[in-house]
Amino acid sequence: MLQSRRSSLCSVPELIIDYYGKHEQLSNRQSLRLKAEVLQADLEKMEKQLQIQTMFQSARVENYVMKMVKKKTMVEFAIVNCENEEVKQWLRENSDDFFQLVDMFHFLKKHIDEEEKKDHSNNIDITFLAHGSIRDSMISASCLLPLSSITDVILYSPWNCVSTADVVYGVATGRIKPQHRRFYCKTKHVCQIPDEKHRPTNLPDCWNSMKKAGDKMIPNITLSPLKPKDNVWEKFESLSKQYGQPGRNRIIIPFILPAESDSLESVPFFVVTLALSLVLLSSRFKASVHLTACLGKISARSKLDEEYLPQQYCCTIDDTVMTCSPDMFR
């Protein structure tokens, strides 16, 4: 069936030209062919969108054998469409964990489907809010940009640093600028280091763009969902009521799951961006992705490359918190 649809799609320009050739004398046949080819490209895009949606919808069928068959199809589809070799390798070697990607796809698609109904342009900024930590294993920064539907991924905290809800609000609204950053110790009652020493030396006057980082290595970021007791989302909503909501073309997605869900309790960030890039591929959007998550060590025993990380962007000493100055709210 798919093959027959393709053959129909391929003949669209010729059919249109043949029709008008028989019924009208056109002064500009070349212009008509161009329009027909645009129509063909649009139809092929619609076919790809249908492919993606059909694959991921069928991935949750209850029959175990069917799950395995569909999973293999989706792995192959993601490998073919992915533009990053490291992510392709992960897909080949970790196909048993692939349903985590499927679940993330469905989680993100619900949000994007709702946002498509709103008055956004086709180029948007997506802020993803989650708990986060970094491991001592490294990956290429380009792993976070698997498809062209994501134009950049921006990190805000230095490595080994956590952040506050004020930063989340600043990122989601676009208010925060590098000059608004402030640093302090999260264990003030026992810390012997003054707050000014928690500000990293050689702090860049820009954010950490993964597009600019390219093939440079970065720590592997792991994300987990927000919990009701965290109060992070509630604080963001309170700031939004007080100072204003994110504007047009700005979307925030809080990583909040139903209580009974446990398949996404710990997810590599590159799996999130891969799922999101596939969702965006089946939508009208292209997006820059902004991560608002803590980038502290996953455990006190983790060993970071403290010589290399300041070269990639910057790195703080342990127990450092990044917040923003009151100027951001003015």
GROMACS .gro file of C-alpha atoms in nm:
model
  330
    1MET     CA    1   0.000   0.000   0.000
    2LEU     CA    2   0.281   0.237   0.092
    3GLN     CA    3   0.453   0.160  -0.239
    4SER     CA    4   0.136   0.234  -0.437
    5ARG     CA    5   0.094   0.565  -0.250
    6ARG     CA    6   0.453   0.656  -0.338
    7SER     CA    7   0.398   0.588  -0.705
    8SER     CA    8   0.091   0.811  -0.691
    9LEU     CA    9   0.286   1.083  -0.521
   10CYS     CA   10   0.564   1.064  -0.778
   11SER     CA   11   0.320   1.127  -1.064
   12VAL     CA   12   0.156   1.437  -0.919
   13PRO     CA   13   0.356   1.697  -1.119
   14GLU     CA   14   0.304   1.515  -1.446
   15LEU     CA   15  -0.072   1.467  -1.382
   16ILE     CA   16  -0.126   1.836  -1.311
   17ILE     CA   17   0.072   1.949  -1.615
   18ASP     CA   18  -0.108   1.697  -1.836
   19TYR     CA   19  -0.447   1.816  -1.709
   20TYR     CA   20  -0.378   2.183  -1.772
   21GLY     CA   21  -0.211   2.104  -2.105
   22LYS     CA   22  -0.535   1.952  -2.226
   23HIS     CA   23  -0.772   2.215  -2.086
   24GLU     CA   24  -0.578   2.543  -2.090
   25GLN     CA   25  -0.299   2.710  -2.279
   26LEU     CA   26  -0.049   2.806  -2.007
   27SER     CA   27   0.207   3.076  -2.069
   28ASN     CA   28   0.441   2.954  -1.801
   29ARG     CA   29   0.467   2.577  -1.784
   30GLN     CA   30   0.785   2.598  -1.577
   31SER     CA   31   0.600   2.787  -1.304
   32LEU     CA   32   0.333   2.518  -1.297
   33ARG     CA   33   0.592   2.244  -1.264
   34LEU     CA   34   0.750   2.428  -0.972
   35LYS     CA   35   0.414   2.452  -0.797
   36ALA     CA   36   0.350   2.085  -0.862
   37GLU     CA   37   0.686   1.988  -0.716
   38VAL     CA   38   0.611   2.192  -0.403
   39LEU     CA   39   0.281   2.007  -0.375
   40GLN     CA   40   0.463   1.677  -0.413
   41ALA     CA   41   0.708   1.771  -0.136
   42ASP     CA   42   0.417   1.862   0.094
   43LEU     CA   43   0.247   1.529   0.025
   44GLU     CA   44   0.569   1.338   0.093
   45LYS     CA   45   0.606   1.524   0.424
   46MET     CA   46   0.249   1.428   0.513
   47GLU     CA   47   0.331   1.066   0.432
   48LYS     CA   48   0.637   1.076   0.662
   49GLN     CA   49   0.424   1.227   0.941
   50LEU     CA   50   0.170   0.950   0.896
   51GLN     CA   51   0.449   0.691   0.911
   52ILE     CA   52   0.578   0.828   1.242
   53GLN     CA   53   0.235   0.852   1.403
   54THR     CA   54   0.132   0.503   1.288
   55MET     CA   55   0.454   0.347   1.417
   56PHE     CA   56   0.436   0.503   1.761
   57GLN     CA   57   0.064   0.443   1.804
   58SER     CA   58   0.108   0.075   1.725
   59ALA     CA   59   0.401   0.046   1.965
   60ARG     CA   60   0.171   0.008   2.267
   61VAL     CA   61  -0.027  -0.295   2.148
   62GLU     CA   62  -0.064  -0.543   2.427
   63ASN     CA   63   0.048  -0.854   2.242
   64TYR     CA   64   0.414  -0.911   2.331
   65VAL     CA   65   0.514  -1.057   1.994
   66MET     CA   66   0.359  -0.766   1.810
   67LYS     CA   67   0.544  -0.529   2.040
   68MET     CA   68   0.875  -0.687   1.942
   69VAL     CA   69   0.795  -0.667   1.571
   70LYS     CA   70   0.683  -0.304   1.588
   71LYS     CA   71   0.977  -0.214   1.808
   72LYS     CA   72   1.222  -0.345   1.549
   73THR     CA   73   1.044  -0.140   1.282
   74MET     CA   74   1.064   0.176   1.491
   75VAL     CA   75   1.430   0.122   1.576
   76GLU     CA   76   1.508   0.092   1.206
   77PHE     CA   77   1.299   0.401   1.128
   78ALA     CA   78   1.478   0.607   1.395
   79ILE     CA   79   1.819   0.483   1.277
   80VAL     CA   80   1.744   0.574   0.915
   81ASN     CA   81   1.624   0.924   1.006
   82CYS     CA   82   1.878   1.003   1.279
   83GLU     CA   83   2.168   1.226   1.170
   84ASN     CA   84   2.403   1.147   1.460
   85GLU     CA   85   2.620   0.834   1.448
   86GLU     CA   86   2.651   0.800   1.828
   87VAL     CA   87   2.273   0.803   1.871
   88LYS     CA   88   2.238   0.549   1.589
   89GLN     CA   89   2.487   0.327   1.769
   90TRP     CA   90   2.291   0.359   2.094
   91LEU     CA   91   1.973   0.258   1.913
   92ARG     CA   92   2.143  -0.050   1.770
   93GLU     CA   93   2.294  -0.156   2.102
   94ASN     CA   94   2.004  -0.068   2.335
   95SER     CA   95   1.699  -0.179   2.141
   96ASP     CA   96   1.568  -0.362   2.449
   97ASP     CA   97   1.521  -0.020   2.616
   98PHE     CA   98   1.358   0.136   2.311
   99PHE     CA   99   1.011   0.155   2.462
  100GLN     CA  100   1.141   0.426   2.693
  101LEU     CA  101   1.179   0.635   2.377
  102VAL     CA  102   0.826   0.542   2.269
  103ASP     CA  103   0.681   0.647   2.607
  104MET     CA  104   0.869   0.975   2.590
  105PHE     CA  105   0.738   1.029   2.236
  106HIS     CA  106   0.380   0.993   2.356
  107PHE     CA  107   0.439   1.218   2.657
  108LEU     CA  108   0.583   1.496   2.441
  109LYS     CA  109   0.335   1.455   2.157
  110LYS     CA  110   0.041   1.537   2.386
  111HIS     CA  111   0.203   1.872   2.465
  112ILE     CA  112   0.303   1.954   2.108
  113ASP     CA  113  -0.041   1.860   1.971
  114GLU     CA  114  -0.199   2.112   2.209
  115GLU     CA  115   0.052   2.382   2.120
  116GLU     CA  116  -0.012   2.335   1.747
  117LYS     CA  117  -0.365   2.465   1.806
  118LYS     CA  118  -0.228   2.794   1.940
  119ASP     CA  119  -0.108   3.104   1.757
  120HIS     CA  120   0.259   3.008   1.741
  121SER     CA  121   0.473   3.051   1.431
  122ASN     CA  122   0.656   2.750   1.288
  123ASN     CA  123   0.977   2.834   1.478
  124ILE     CA  124   0.942   2.802   1.854
  125ASP     CA  125   1.140   2.785   2.178
  126ILE     CA  126   1.070   2.483   2.400
  127THR     CA  127   1.176   2.488   2.765
  128PHE     CA  128   1.194   2.139   2.915
  129LEU     CA  129   1.169   2.140   3.296
  130ALA     CA  130   1.291   1.837   3.487
  131HIS     CA  131   1.515   1.719   3.766
  132GLY     CA  132   1.863   1.653   3.636
  133SER     CA  133   2.210   1.532   3.719
  134ILE     CA  134   2.530   1.455   3.532
  135ARG     CA  135   2.730   1.133   3.518
  136ASP     CA  136   3.104   1.097   3.484
  137SER     CA  137   3.053   0.928   3.145
  138MET     CA  138   3.082   1.158   2.842
  139ILE     CA  139   2.899   1.189   2.510
  140SER     CA  140   2.933   1.419   2.212
  141ALA     CA  141   2.728   1.740   2.237
  142SER     CA  142   2.596   1.670   1.888
  143CYS     CA  143   2.407   1.368   2.030
  144LEU     CA  144   2.153   1.617   2.162
  145LEU     CA  145   2.080   1.733   1.805
  146PRO     CA  146   1.977   1.410   1.628
  147LEU     CA  147   1.746   1.563   1.364
  148SER     CA  148   1.715   1.899   1.192
  149SER     CA  149   1.376   1.958   1.358
  150ILE     CA  150   1.576   2.070   1.666
  151THR     CA  151   1.790   2.366   1.566
  152ASP     CA  152   1.981   2.403   1.895
  153VAL     CA  153   1.988   2.283   2.255
  154ILE     CA  154   2.082   2.541   2.518
  155LEU     CA  155   2.207   2.463   2.869
  156TYR     CA  156   2.205   2.734   3.134
  157SER     CA  157   2.371   2.604   3.450
  158PRO     CA  158   2.747   2.549   3.459
  159TRP     CA  159   2.853   2.190   3.503
  160ASN     CA  160   2.825   2.061   3.862
  161CYS     CA  161   2.572   2.333   3.946
  162VAL     CA  162   2.204   2.326   4.049
  163SER     CA  163   1.953   2.603   3.976
  164THR     CA  164   1.639   2.760   4.118
  165ALA     CA  165   1.278   2.810   4.004
  166ASP     CA  166   1.362   3.175   3.931
  167VAL     CA  167   1.601   3.053   3.661
  168VAL     CA  168   1.326   2.830   3.518
  169TYR     CA  169   1.097   3.130   3.486
  170GLY     CA  170   1.372   3.343   3.331
  171VAL     CA  171   1.452   3.078   3.070
  172ALA     CA  172   1.089   2.999   2.982
  173THR     CA  173   1.005   3.366   2.929
  174GLY     CA  174   1.335   3.465   2.768
  175ARG     CA  175   1.395   3.726   3.040
  176ILE     CA  176   1.717   3.582   3.179
  177LYS     CA  177   2.047   3.720   3.048
  178PRO     CA  178   2.400   3.611   3.145
  179GLN     CA  179   2.445   3.924   3.360
  180HIS     CA  180   2.154   3.812   3.580
  181ARG     CA  181   2.339   3.504   3.711
  182ARG     CA  182   2.412   3.483   4.083
  183PHE     CA  183   2.581   3.198   4.270
  184TYR     CA  184   2.573   3.082   4.630
  185CYS     CA  185   2.632   2.772   4.845
  186LYS     CA  186   2.335   2.543   4.908
  187THR     CA  187   2.482   2.434   5.244
  188LYS     CA  188   2.543   2.779   5.388
  189HIS     CA  189   2.503   2.663   5.747
  190VAL     CA  190   2.809   2.435   5.722
  191CYS     CA  191   2.999   2.575   5.421
  192GLN     CA  192   3.328   2.749   5.491
  193ILE     CA  193   3.350   2.897   5.141
  194PRO     CA  194   3.196   3.242   5.086
  195ASP     CA  195   2.932   3.278   4.815
  196GLU     CA  196   3.159   3.481   4.586
  197LYS     CA  197   3.397   3.184   4.567
  198HIS     CA  198   3.113   2.970   4.433
  199ARG     CA  199   3.099   3.184   4.120
  200PRO     CA  200   3.308   2.997   3.862
  201THR     CA  201   3.615   3.166   3.723
  202ASN     CA  202   3.615   3.245   3.349
  203LEU     CA  203   3.235   3.231   3.336
  204PRO     CA  204   3.139   3.281   2.968
  205ASP     CA  205   2.919   3.578   2.881
  206CYS     CA  206   2.680   3.349   2.693
  207TRP     CA  207   2.484   3.027   2.741
  208ASN     CA  208   2.609   2.678   2.661
  209SER     CA  209   2.496   2.607   2.303
  210MET     CA  210   2.521   2.243   2.197
  211LYS     CA  211   2.516   2.349   1.832
  212LYS     CA  212   2.830   2.555   1.889
  213ALA     CA  213   2.983   2.278   2.100
  214GLY     CA  214   2.949   2.040   1.803
  215ASP     CA  215   3.153   1.725   1.854
  216LYS     CA  216   3.302   1.836   2.186
  217MET     CA  217   3.242   1.595   2.472
  218ILE     CA  218   2.999   1.678   2.753
  219PRO     CA  219   2.884   1.486   3.063
  220ASN     CA  220   2.591   1.253   3.007
  221ILE     CA  221   2.281   1.429   3.147
  222THR     CA  222   2.013   1.216   3.315
  223LEU     CA  223   1.662   1.355   3.372
  224SER     CA  224   1.383   1.248   3.606
  225PRO     CA  225   1.024   1.369   3.657
  226LEU     CA  226   0.911   1.642   3.893
  227LYS     CA  227   0.729   1.530   4.208
  228PRO     CA  228   0.441   1.711   4.383
  229LYS     CA  229   0.650   1.774   4.695
  230ASP     CA  230   0.923   1.949   4.489
  231ASN     CA  231   0.713   2.265   4.451
  232VAL     CA  232   0.918   2.368   4.144
  233TRP     CA  233   0.624   2.381   3.903
  234GLU     CA  234   0.407   2.558   4.161
  235LYS     CA  235   0.676   2.824   4.206
  236PHE     CA  236   0.697   2.873   3.828
  237GLU     CA  237   0.320   2.915   3.805
  238SER     CA  238   0.328   3.165   4.091
  239LEU     CA  239   0.597   3.372   3.916
  240SER     CA  240   0.399   3.356   3.592
  241LYS     CA  241   0.092   3.500   3.763
  242GLN     CA  242   0.300   3.773   3.923
  243TYR     CA  243   0.524   3.874   3.632
  244GLY     CA  244   0.355   3.735   3.320
  245GLN     CA  245   0.329   3.411   3.121
  246PRO     CA  246   0.576   3.301   2.851
  247GLY     CA  247   0.484   3.479   2.527
  248ARG     CA  248   0.397   3.362   2.178
  249ASN     CA  249   0.633   3.100   2.031
  250ARG     CA  250   0.748   3.001   2.382
  251ILE     CA  251   0.642   2.664   2.521
  252ILE     CA  252   0.731   2.509   2.857
  253ILE     CA  253   0.696   2.133   2.910
  254PRO     CA  254   0.716   2.022   3.275
  255PHE     CA  255   0.828   1.661   3.310
  256ILE     CA  256   0.532   1.553   3.524
  257LEU     CA  257   0.404   1.196   3.494
  258PRO     CA  258   0.095   1.016   3.628
  259ALA     CA  259   0.152   0.858   3.969
  260GLU     CA  260   0.129   0.504   3.830
  261SER     CA  261   0.390   0.561   3.558
  262ASP     CA  262   0.742   0.440   3.626
  263SER     CA  263   0.890   0.371   3.280
  264LEU     CA  264   1.047   0.719   3.261
  265GLU     CA  265   1.184   0.755   3.613
  266SER     CA  266   1.536   0.806   3.477
  267VAL     CA  267   1.596   0.905   3.114
  268PRO     CA  268   1.912   1.015   2.931
  269PHE     CA  269   1.863   1.365   2.795
  270PHE     CA  270   1.961   1.256   2.444
  271VAL     CA  271   1.665   1.014   2.449
  272VAL     CA  272   1.439   1.310   2.531
  273THR     CA  273   1.576   1.517   2.243
  274LEU     CA  274   1.552   1.221   2.005
  275ALA     CA  275   1.187   1.166   2.099
  276LEU     CA  276   1.116   1.538   2.073
  277SER     CA  277   1.284   1.566   1.734
  278LEU     CA  278   1.060   1.284   1.604
  279VAL     CA  279   0.751   1.453   1.748
  280LEU     CA  280   0.849   1.781   1.584
  281LEU     CA  281   0.911   1.600   1.256
  282SER     CA  282   0.542   1.502   1.258
  283SER     CA  283   0.435   1.861   1.337
  284ARG     CA  284   0.472   2.203   1.173
  285PHE     CA  285   0.737   2.313   1.423
  286LYS     CA  286   1.111   2.351   1.434
  287ALA     CA  287   1.247   2.433   1.778
  288SER     CA  288   1.533   2.550   1.990
  289VAL     CA  289   1.528   2.344   2.310
  290HIS     CA  290   1.615   2.503   2.645
  291LEU     CA  291   1.692   2.268   2.935
  292THR     CA  292   1.605   2.386   3.285
  293ALA     CA  293   1.743   2.112   3.506
  294CYS     CA  294   2.011   2.084   3.770
  295LEU     CA  295   2.348   1.974   3.634
  296GLY     CA  296   2.506   1.862   3.960
  297LYS     CA  297   2.685   1.532   4.010
  298ILE     CA  298   2.463   1.226   4.026
  299SER     CA  299   2.646   1.128   4.348
  300ALA     CA  300   2.920   1.264   4.570
  301ARG     CA  301   3.143   0.980   4.450
  302SER     CA  302   3.123   1.087   4.085
  303LYS     CA  303   3.448   1.216   3.940
  304LEU     CA  304   3.425   1.493   3.684
  305ASP     CA  305   3.706   1.605   3.456
  306GLU     CA  306   3.763   1.940   3.628
  307GLU     CA  307   4.037   2.034   3.383
  308TYR     CA  308   3.836   1.970   3.067
  309LEU     CA  309   3.487   2.097   3.164
  310PRO     CA  310   3.597   2.462   3.214
  311GLN     CA  311   3.728   2.447   2.857
  312GLN     CA  312   3.396   2.321   2.720
  313TYR     CA  313   3.197   2.585   2.914
  314CYS     CA  314   3.259   2.620   3.288
  315CYS     CA  315   3.236   2.413   3.605
  316THR     CA  316   3.156   2.507   3.964
  317ILE     CA  317   3.280   2.369   4.292
  318ASP     CA  318   3.052   2.129   4.480
  319ASP     CA  319   2.726   2.251   4.639
  320THR     CA  320   2.691   2.555   4.412
  321VAL     CA  321   2.349   2.699   4.326
  322MET     CA  322   2.275   2.934   4.036
  323THR     CA  323   1.989   3.181   4.074
  324CYS     CA  324   1.915   3.520   3.918
  325SER     CA  325   1.927   3.879   4.036
  326PRO     CA  326   1.613   4.086   4.107
  327ASP     CA  327   1.698   4.289   3.795
  328MET     CA  328   1.558   4.007   3.582
  329PHE     CA  329   1.205   4.078   3.706
  330ARG     CA  330   1.212   4.452   3.634
   0.00000   0.00000   0.00000
